Coordinates of C-alpha atoms and ligand atoms in Angstrom, one line a residue:
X1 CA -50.8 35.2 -14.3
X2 CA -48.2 38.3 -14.2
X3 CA -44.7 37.8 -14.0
X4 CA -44.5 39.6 -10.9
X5 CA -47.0 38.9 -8.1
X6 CA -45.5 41.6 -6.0
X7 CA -48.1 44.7 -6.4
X8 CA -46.4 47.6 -7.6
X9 CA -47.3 49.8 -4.9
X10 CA -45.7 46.9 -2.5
X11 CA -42.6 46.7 -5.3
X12 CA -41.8 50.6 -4.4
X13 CA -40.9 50.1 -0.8
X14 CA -38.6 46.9 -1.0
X15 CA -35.0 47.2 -0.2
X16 CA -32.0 46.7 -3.1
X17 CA -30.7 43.5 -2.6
X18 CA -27.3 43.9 -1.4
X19 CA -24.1 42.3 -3.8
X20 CA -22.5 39.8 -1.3
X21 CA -18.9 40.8 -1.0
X22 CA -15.2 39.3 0.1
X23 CA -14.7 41.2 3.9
X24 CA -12.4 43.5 3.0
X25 CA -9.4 43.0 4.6
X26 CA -9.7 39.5 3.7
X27 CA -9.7 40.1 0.0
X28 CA -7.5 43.0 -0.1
X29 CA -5.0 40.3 0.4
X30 CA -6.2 37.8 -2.6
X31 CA -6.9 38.0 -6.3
X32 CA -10.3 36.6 -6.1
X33 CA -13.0 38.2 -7.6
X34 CA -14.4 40.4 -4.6
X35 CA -18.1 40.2 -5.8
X36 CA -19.8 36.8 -4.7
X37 CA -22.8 36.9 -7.0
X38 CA -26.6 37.2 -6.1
X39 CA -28.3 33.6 -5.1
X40 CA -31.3 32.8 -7.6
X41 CA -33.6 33.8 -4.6
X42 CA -31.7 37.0 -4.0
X43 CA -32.0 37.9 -7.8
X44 CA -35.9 37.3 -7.9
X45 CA -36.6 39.1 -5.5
X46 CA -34.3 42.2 -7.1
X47 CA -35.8 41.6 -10.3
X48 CA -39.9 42.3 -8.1
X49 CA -38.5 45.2 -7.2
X50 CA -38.9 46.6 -10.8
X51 CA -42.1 48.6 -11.6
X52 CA -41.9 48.1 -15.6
X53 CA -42.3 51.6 -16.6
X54 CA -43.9 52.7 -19.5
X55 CA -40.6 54.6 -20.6
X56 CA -38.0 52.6 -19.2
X57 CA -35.5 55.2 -18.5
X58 CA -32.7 52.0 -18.1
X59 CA -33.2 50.9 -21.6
X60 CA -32.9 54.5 -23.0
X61 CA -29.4 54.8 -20.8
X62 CA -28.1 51.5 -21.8
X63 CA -25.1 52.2 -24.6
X64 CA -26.4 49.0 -26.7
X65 CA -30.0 49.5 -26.0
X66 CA -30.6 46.3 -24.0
X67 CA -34.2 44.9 -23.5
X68 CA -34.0 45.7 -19.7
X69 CA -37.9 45.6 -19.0
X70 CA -38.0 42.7 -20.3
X71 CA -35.0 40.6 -19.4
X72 CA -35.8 41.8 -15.4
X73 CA -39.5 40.7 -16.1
X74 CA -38.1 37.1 -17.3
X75 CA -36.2 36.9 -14.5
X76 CA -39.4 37.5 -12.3
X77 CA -40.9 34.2 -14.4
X78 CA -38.1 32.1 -13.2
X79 CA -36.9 31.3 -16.8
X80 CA -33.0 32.3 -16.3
X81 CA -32.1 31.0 -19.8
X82 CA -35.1 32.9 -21.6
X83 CA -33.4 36.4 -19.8
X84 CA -30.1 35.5 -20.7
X85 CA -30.7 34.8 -24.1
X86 CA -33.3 38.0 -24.4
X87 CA -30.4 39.9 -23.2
X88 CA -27.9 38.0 -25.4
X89 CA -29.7 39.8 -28.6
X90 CA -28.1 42.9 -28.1
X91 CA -25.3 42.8 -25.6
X92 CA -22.6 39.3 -26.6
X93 CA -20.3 39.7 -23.3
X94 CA -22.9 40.0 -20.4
X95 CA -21.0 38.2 -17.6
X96 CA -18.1 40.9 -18.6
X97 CA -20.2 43.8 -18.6
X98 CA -22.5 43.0 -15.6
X99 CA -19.2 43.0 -13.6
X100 CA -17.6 46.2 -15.5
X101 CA -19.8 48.7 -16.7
X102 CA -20.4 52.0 -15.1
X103 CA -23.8 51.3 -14.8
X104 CA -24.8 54.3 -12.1
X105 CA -23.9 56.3 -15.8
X106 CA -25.7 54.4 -17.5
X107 CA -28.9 51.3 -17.3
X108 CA -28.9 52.2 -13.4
X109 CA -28.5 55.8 -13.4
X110 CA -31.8 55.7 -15.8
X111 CA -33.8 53.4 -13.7
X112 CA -37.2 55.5 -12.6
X113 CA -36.5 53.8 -8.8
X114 CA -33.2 56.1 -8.5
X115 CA -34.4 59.1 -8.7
X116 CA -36.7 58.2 -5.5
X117 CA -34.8 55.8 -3.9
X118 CA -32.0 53.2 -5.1
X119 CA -32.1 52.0 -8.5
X120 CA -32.8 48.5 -9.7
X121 CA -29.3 46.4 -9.3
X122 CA -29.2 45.4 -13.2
X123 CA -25.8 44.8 -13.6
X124 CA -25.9 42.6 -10.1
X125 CA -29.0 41.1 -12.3
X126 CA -27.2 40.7 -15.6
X127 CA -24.2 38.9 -14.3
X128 CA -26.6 36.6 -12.3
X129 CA -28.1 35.4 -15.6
X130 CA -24.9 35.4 -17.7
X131 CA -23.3 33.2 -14.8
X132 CA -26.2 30.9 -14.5
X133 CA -26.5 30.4 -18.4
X134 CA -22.5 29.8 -18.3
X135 CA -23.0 27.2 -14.8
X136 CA -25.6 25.3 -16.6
X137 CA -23.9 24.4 -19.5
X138 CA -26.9 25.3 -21.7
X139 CA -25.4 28.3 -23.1
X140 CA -27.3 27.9 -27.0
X141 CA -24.9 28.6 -29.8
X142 CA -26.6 30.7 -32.8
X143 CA -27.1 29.2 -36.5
X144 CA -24.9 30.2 -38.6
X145 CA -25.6 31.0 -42.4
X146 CA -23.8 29.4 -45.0
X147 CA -20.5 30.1 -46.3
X148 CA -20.5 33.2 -48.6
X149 CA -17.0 32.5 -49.8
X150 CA -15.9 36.1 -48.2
X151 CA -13.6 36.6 -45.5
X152 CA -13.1 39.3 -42.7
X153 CA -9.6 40.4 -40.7
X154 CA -9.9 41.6 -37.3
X155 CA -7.0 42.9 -35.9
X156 CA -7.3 43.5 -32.0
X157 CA -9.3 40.8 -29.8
X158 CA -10.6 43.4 -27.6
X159 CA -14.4 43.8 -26.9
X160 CA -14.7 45.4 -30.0
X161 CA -12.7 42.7 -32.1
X162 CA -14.5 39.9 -30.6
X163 CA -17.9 41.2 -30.6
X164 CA -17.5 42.1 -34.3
X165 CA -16.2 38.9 -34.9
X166 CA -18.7 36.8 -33.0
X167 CA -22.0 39.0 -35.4
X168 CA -19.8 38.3 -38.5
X169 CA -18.9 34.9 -38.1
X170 CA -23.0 33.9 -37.7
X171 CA -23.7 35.9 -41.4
X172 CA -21.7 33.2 -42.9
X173 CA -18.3 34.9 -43.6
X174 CA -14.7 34.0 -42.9
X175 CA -13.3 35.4 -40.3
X176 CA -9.5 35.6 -39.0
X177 CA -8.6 37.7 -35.8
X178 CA -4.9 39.1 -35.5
X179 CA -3.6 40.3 -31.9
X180 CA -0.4 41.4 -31.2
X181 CA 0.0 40.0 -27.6
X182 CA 0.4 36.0 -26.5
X183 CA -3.6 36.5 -25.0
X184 CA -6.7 37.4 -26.1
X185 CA -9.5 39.3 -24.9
X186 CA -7.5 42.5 -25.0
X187 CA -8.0 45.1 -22.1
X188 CA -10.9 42.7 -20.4
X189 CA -7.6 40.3 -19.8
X190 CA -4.4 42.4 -19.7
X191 CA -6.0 45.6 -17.9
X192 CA -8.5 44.9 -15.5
X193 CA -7.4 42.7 -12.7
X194 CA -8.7 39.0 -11.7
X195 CA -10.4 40.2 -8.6
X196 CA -12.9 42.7 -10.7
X197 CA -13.3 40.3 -13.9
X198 CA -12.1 36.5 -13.4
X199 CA -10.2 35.6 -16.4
X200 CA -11.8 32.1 -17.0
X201 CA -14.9 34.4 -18.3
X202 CA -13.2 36.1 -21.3
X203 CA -11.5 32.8 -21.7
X204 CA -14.8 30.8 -21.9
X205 CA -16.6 33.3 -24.2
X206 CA -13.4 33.2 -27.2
X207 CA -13.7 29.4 -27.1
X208 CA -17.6 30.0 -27.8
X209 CA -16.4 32.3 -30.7
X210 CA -13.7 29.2 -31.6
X211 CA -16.6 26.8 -31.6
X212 CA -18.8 28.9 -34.0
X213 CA -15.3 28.9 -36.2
X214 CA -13.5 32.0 -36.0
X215 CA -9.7 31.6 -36.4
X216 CA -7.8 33.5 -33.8
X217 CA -3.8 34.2 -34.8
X218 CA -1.8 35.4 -32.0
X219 CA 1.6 37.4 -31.8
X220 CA 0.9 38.9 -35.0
X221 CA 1.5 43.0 -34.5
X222 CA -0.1 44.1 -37.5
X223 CA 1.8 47.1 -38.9
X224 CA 4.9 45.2 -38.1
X225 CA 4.7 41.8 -38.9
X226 CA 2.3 41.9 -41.9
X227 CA 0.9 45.5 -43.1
X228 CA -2.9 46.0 -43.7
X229 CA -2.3 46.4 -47.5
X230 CA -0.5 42.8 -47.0
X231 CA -3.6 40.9 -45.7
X232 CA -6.2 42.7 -48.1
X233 CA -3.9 42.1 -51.3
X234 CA -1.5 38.6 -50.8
X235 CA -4.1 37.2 -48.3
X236 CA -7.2 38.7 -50.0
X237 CA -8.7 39.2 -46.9
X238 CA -12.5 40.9 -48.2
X239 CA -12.7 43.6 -45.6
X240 CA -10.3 44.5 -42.3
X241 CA -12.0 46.0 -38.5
X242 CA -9.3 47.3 -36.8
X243 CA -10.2 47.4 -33.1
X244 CA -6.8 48.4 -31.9
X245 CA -7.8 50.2 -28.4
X246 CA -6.1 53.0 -27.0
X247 CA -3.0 51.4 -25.0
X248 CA -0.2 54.0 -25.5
X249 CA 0.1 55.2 -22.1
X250 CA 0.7 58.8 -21.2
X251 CA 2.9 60.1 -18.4
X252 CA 2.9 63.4 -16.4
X253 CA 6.0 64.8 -18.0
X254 CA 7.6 65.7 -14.7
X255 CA 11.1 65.6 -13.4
X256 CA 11.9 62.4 -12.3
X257 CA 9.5 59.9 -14.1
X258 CA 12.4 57.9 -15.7
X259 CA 13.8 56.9 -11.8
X260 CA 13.6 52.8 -10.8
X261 CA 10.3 51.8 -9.6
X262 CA 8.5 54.5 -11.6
X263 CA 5.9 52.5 -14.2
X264 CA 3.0 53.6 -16.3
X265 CA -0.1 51.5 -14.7
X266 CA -0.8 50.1 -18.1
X267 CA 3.0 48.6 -17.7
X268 CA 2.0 47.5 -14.2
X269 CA -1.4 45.9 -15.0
X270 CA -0.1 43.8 -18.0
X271 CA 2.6 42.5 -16.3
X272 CA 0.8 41.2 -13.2
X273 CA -2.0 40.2 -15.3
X274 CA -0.4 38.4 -18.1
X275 CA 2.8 37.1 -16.2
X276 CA 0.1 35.3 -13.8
X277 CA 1.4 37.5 -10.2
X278 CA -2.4 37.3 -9.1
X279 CA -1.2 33.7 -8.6
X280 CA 1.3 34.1 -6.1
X281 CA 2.1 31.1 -4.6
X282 CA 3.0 29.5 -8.3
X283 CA 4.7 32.7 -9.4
X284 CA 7.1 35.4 -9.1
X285 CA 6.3 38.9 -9.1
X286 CA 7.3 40.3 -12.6
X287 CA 7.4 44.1 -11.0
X288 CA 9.6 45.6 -8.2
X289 CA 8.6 43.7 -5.3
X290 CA 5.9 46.1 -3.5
X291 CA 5.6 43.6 -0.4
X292 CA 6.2 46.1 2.4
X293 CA 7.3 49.1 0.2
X294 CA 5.1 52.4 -0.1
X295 CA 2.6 52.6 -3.4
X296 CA 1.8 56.3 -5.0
X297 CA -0.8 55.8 -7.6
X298 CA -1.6 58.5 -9.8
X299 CA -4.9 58.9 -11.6
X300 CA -9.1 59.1 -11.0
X301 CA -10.5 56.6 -13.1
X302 CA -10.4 52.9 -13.1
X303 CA -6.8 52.5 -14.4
X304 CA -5.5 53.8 -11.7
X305 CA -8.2 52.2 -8.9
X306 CA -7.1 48.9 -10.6
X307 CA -3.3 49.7 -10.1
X308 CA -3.5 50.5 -6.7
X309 CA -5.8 48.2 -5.4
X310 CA -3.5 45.7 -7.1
X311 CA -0.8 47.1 -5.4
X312 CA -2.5 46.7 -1.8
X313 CA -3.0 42.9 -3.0
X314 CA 0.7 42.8 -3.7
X315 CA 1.5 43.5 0.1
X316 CA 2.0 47.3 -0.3
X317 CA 2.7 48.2 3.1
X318 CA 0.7 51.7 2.3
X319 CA -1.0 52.1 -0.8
X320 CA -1.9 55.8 -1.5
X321 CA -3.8 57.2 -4.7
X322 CA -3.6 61.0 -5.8
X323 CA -5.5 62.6 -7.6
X324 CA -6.0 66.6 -8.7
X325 CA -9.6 66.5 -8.5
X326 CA -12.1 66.0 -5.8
X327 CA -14.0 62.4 -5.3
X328 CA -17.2 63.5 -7.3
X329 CA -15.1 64.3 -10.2
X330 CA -13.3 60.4 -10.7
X331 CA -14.2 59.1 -13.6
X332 CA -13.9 55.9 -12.4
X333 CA -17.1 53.0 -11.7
X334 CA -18.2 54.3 -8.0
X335 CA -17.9 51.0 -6.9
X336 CA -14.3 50.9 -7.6
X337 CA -14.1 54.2 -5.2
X338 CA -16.2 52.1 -2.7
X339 CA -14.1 49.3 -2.3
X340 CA -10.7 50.8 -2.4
X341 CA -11.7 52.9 0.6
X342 CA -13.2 49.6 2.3
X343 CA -9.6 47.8 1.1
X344 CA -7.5 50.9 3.2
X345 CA -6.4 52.9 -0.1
X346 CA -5.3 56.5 0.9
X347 CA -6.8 58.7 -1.1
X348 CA -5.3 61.9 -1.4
X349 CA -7.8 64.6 -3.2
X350 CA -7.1 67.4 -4.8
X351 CA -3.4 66.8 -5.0
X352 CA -1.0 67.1 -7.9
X353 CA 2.3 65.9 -8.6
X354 CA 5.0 67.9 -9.5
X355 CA 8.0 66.4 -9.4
X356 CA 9.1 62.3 -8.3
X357 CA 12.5 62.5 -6.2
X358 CA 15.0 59.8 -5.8
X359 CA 18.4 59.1 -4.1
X360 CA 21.8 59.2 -5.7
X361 CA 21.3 55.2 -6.9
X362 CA 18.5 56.3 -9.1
X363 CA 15.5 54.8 -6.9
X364 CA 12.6 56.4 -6.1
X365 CA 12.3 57.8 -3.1
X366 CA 9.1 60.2 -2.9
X367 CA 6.8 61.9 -5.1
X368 CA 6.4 65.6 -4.4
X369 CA 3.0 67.3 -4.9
X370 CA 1.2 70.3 -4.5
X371 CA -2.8 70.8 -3.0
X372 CA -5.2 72.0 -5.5
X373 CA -8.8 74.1 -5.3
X374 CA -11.7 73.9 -7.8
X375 CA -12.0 77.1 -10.2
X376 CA -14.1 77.2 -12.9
X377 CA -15.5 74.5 -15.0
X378 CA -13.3 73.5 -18.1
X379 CA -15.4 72.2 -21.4
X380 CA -16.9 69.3 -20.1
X381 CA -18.4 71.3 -17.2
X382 CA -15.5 69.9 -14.8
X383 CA -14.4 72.5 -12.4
X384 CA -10.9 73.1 -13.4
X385 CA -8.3 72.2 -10.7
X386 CA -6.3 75.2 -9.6
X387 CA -2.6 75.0 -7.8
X388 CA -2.2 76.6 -4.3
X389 CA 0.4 78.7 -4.0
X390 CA 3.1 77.2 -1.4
X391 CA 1.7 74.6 -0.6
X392 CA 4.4 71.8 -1.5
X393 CA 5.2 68.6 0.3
X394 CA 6.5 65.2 -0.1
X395 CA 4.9 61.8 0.0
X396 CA 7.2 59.1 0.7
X397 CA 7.5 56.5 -1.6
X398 CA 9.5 53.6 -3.4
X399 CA 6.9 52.5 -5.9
X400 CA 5.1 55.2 -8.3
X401 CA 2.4 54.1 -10.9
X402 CA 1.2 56.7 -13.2
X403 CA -2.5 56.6 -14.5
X404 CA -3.5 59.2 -15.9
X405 CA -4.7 58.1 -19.3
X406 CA -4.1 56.6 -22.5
X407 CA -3.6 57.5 -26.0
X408 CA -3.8 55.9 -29.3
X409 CA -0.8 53.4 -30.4
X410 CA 0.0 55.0 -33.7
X411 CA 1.7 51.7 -35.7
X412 CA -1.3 50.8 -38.2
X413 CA -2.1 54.3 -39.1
X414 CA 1.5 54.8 -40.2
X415 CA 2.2 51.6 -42.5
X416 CA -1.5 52.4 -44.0
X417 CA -1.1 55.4 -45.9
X418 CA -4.6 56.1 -47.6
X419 CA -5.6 55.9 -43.5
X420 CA -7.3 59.1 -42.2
X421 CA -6.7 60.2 -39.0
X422 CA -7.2 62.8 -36.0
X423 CA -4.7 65.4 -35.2
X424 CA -4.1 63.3 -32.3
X425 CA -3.6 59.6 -34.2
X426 CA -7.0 58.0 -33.7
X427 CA -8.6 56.2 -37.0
X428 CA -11.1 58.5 -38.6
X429 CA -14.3 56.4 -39.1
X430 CA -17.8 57.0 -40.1
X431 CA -19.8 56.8 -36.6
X432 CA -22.9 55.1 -38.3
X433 CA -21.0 52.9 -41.0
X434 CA -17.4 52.2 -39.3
X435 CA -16.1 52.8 -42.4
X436 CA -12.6 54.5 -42.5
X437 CA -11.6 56.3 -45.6
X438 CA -10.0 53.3 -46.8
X439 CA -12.1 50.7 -49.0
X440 CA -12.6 47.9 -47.8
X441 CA -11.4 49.2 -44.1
X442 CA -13.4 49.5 -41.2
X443 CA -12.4 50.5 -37.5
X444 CA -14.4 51.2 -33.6
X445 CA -13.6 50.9 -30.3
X446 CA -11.0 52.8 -28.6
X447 CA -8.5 53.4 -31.7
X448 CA -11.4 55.7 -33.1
X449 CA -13.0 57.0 -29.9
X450 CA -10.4 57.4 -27.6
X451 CA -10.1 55.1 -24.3
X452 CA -13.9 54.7 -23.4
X453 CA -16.0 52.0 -22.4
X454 CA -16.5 48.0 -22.2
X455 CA -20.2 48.4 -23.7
X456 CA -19.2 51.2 -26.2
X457 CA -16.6 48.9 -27.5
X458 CA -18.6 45.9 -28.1
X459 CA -21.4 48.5 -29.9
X460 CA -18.9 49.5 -32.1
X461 CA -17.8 46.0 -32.7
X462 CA -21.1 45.4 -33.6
X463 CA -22.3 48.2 -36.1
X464 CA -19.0 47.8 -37.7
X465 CA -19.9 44.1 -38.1
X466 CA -23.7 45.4 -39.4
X467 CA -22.0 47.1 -42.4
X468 CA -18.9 45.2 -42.9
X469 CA -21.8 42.6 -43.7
X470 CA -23.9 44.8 -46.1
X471 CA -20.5 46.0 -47.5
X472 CA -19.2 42.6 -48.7
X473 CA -23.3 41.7 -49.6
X474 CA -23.8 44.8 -52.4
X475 CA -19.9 45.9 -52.8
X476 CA -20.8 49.3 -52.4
X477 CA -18.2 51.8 -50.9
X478 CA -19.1 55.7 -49.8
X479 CA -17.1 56.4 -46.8
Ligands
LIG1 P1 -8.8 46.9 -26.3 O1 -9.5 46.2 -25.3 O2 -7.7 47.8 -25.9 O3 -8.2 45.8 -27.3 C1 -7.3 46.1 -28.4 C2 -6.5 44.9 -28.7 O4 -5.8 45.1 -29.9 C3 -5.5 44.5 -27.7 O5 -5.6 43.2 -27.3 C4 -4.1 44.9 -28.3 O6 -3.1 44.0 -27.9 C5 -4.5 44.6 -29.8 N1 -3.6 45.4 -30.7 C6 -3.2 46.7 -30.6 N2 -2.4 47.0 -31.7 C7 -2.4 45.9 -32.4 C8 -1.7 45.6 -33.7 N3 -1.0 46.5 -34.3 N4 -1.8 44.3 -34.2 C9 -2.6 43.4 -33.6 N5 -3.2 43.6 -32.4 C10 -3.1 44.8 -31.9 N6 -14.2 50.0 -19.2 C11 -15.4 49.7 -18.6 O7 -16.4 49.8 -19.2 N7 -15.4 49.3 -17.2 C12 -14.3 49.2 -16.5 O8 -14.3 48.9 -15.3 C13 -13.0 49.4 -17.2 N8 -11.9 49.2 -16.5 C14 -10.7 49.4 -17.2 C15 -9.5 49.1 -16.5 C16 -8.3 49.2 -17.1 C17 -7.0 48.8 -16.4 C18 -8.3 49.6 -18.5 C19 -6.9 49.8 -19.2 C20 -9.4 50.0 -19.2 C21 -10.6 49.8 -18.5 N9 -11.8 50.1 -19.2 C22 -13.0 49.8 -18.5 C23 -11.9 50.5 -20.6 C24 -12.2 49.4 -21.5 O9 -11.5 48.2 -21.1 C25 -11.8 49.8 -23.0 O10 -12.6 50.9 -23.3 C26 -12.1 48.6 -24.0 O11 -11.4 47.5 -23.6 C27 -11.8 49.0 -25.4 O12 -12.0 47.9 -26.2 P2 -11.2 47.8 -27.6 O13 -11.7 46.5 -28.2 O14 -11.5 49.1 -28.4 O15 -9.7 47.8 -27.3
LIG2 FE1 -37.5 48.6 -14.2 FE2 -35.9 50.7 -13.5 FE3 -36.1 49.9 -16.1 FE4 -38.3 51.1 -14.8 S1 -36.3 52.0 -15.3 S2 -38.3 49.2 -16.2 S3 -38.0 50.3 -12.7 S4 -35.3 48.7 -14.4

């Protein structure tokens, strides 16, 4: 019998199933998660929706080159926990990346069914199966080999820490994972809010990684507290990964960014997320108190959707975003864009800052901008965003949260000397290998790409994990 007993012709003309969703003014006052995740029924009949191309053009788009065909076809058997653990072989984090990736760039914006009509809803799909694996407790823990006596430091428990870590551990080998913060999980649990990725989900896949033995050591800044030469020569730690990220955030260098109530978002973020304000009935707010105060978030991409829809949640009275470019350029996940809008963000387009103004006391008081037009398209093929002459005005404002990127936090790659690195301080590696130009050292994720994905994180984690393994199995070194 097929999997799918939906004839394909039939399979064309069915509807997406739409994500059930938190109304929006209800959630734009909570912290809970504003996706509600597909029923089992809703999710079969999704999954029938797929035609099971020759070429799927989803797998082809997917960063880590997930099985899509055929997780989506076990779905259609009913077997959850076969899809889950089909989809499990190449992707480690699904219930984090089913709820994060920018998969309209990627899996969905491959799918054959876009291009004449809507796409199938994988990632609605692969968090379905990753929350039902987690729900019914039958989540299978991989074998792991026997002990080869080696051992592995990871330093950074981001996506690409704890992916690495989780390959690494199953091969058989030691392995230790240093963070410099109190939490782990990295960006997935100091960046991006409660309400787009509930925290018990990173929490719950570290203690898998505890259970299959890794160590983890938190509030250890390496580069500070112990150097990297330190843990490969008094702790004779095999081989390092760094997987530092990219969390040096960059400003707009513009008069008036050092006034009160002026914060970078990734300032913002960490401190509602790690000081627990999306709990506010137990706690305080650890940021100037927004509740009836007017929010100017700066920034396209999801930083700053996260900061001010965070804002909003935190009782912003108005809670505007500017940005230079127009709403087809944002780099950030087009659902973001969606529900902001739905939540009552302001958006104001094609408008720059110039300058953020304050009162005699120091405190912000408005942030004054100019409009922009599109010229001609920069490098990337992104119409460049042009100043109109004149056309300056103010918008009011106590609270100002800049987003506008991050860059790479230079500590490791100046207490490690034989370390390359780019003209602009991010670890030179090998993109097939991982390898660094230091023996012994390997590094991925944001500290070598710059601040990208989720997925591309956890890939890196992985092939640096591949040949960290065949590294410490033959001992042979070419950068
Ligand atoms: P990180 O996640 O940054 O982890 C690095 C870890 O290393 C951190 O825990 C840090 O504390 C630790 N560390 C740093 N220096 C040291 C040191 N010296 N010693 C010890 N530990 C150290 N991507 C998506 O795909 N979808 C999204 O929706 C999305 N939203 C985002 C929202 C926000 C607010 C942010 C900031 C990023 C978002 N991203 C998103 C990007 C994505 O989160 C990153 O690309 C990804 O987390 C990078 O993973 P990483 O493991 O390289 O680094
Ligand atoms: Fe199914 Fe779309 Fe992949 Fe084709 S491209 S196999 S329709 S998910």
């Amino acid at each position: 019998m097929p999997s799918n007993p939906v004839p394909v012709k039939e399979r064309m003309k069915l509807p997406r199933v739409v994500m059930p969703e938190q109304e929006p003014l209800i959630r734009a006052g909570n912290f809970k998660e504003v996706n509600l995740g597909l029923e089992p029924a809703a999710a079969l009949q999704e999954a029938q929706r797929c035609i099971e191309c020759a070429k799927p053009g989803c797998i082809q788009q997917c960063p880590v080159g997930v099985n899509i065909r055929e997780v989506v076809s076990l779905i259609c058997t009913g077997d959850i926990l076969a899809a889950a653990s089909k989809m499990r072989e190449d992707n480690a984090l699904p219930a984090v990346t089913g709820r994060v990736c920018p998969q309209e760039n990627q899996c969905e914006g491959g799918c054959l069914l876009g291009k004449r009509g809507s796409s199938i809803a994988i990632g609605n799909l692969e968090r379905f199966i990753a929350d039902y694996e987690r729900n019914s407790g039958k989540l299978g823990l991989p074998q792991i080999a026997p002990p080869t006596g080696k051992s592995v430091a990871i330093v950074g428990s981001g996506p690409a820490g704890l992916s690495a870590a989780g390959d690494l551990i199953q091969k058989g080998h030691r392995v230790r994972v240093f963070e410099a913060l109190h939490e782990l999980g990295g960006v997935l649990v100091y960046g991006i809010p409660e309400f787009r990725l509930p925290k018990a989900i990173v929490k719950e896949e570290i203690s898998n990684l505890r259970r299959l033995g890794v160590q983890f050591e938190t509030n250890v800044i390496v580069g500070k507290s112990v150097t990297i030469e330190q843990l490969m020569r008094d702790e004779k730690f095999d081989a390092v990964f760094v997987a530092t990220g990219a969390g040096l955030p960059q400003f707009l260098d513009i008069p008036g960014e050092h006034l009160n109530g002026v914060y970078s978002a990734n300032e913002f973020l960490t401190r509602i997320n790690l000081m627990r304000a999306y709990l506010p009935d137990d706690f305080d707010q650890p940021v100037y108190d927004c509740r009836g105060k007017d929010v100017v978030v700066v920034g396209g991409g999801n930083v700053a959707m996260d900061a001010v829809r965070t804002s909003k949640r935190l009782g912003a009275n108005k809670a505007t975003l500017v940005y230079r470019r127009s709403e087809v350029e944002m780099p950030a996940r087009r659902e973001e864009v969606h529900h902001a809008r739905q939540e009552g963000i302001e958006f104001q387009l094609l408008t720059n800052p110039v300058e953020l103004v304050g009162d005699e006391k120091g405190w912000l008081t408005g942030m004054k901008c100019v409009r922009m037009e599109l010229g001609e398209p920069d490098e990337k093929g992104r119409r460049r965003p042009v100043e109109v002459k004149g056309s300056e005005f103010i918008i009011p404002c106590s609270v100002a949260i800049i987003g506008v990127g991050t860059t790479a936090n230079p500590l490791i790659q100046s207490t490690t000397p034989d370390l390359g690195v780019t003209n602009r301080n991010y670890i030179i590696a090998n993109p097939e290998t991982m390898r660094t130009t230091k023996k012994g050292v390997f590094a991925g994720g944001d500290i070598v790409t710059g601040a990208a994905t989720v997925i591309l994180a956890m890939g890196a984690g992985r092939k640096a994990a591949a040949s960290i393994n065949d590294y410490l199995t033959n001992g042979v070194w070419e950068h």
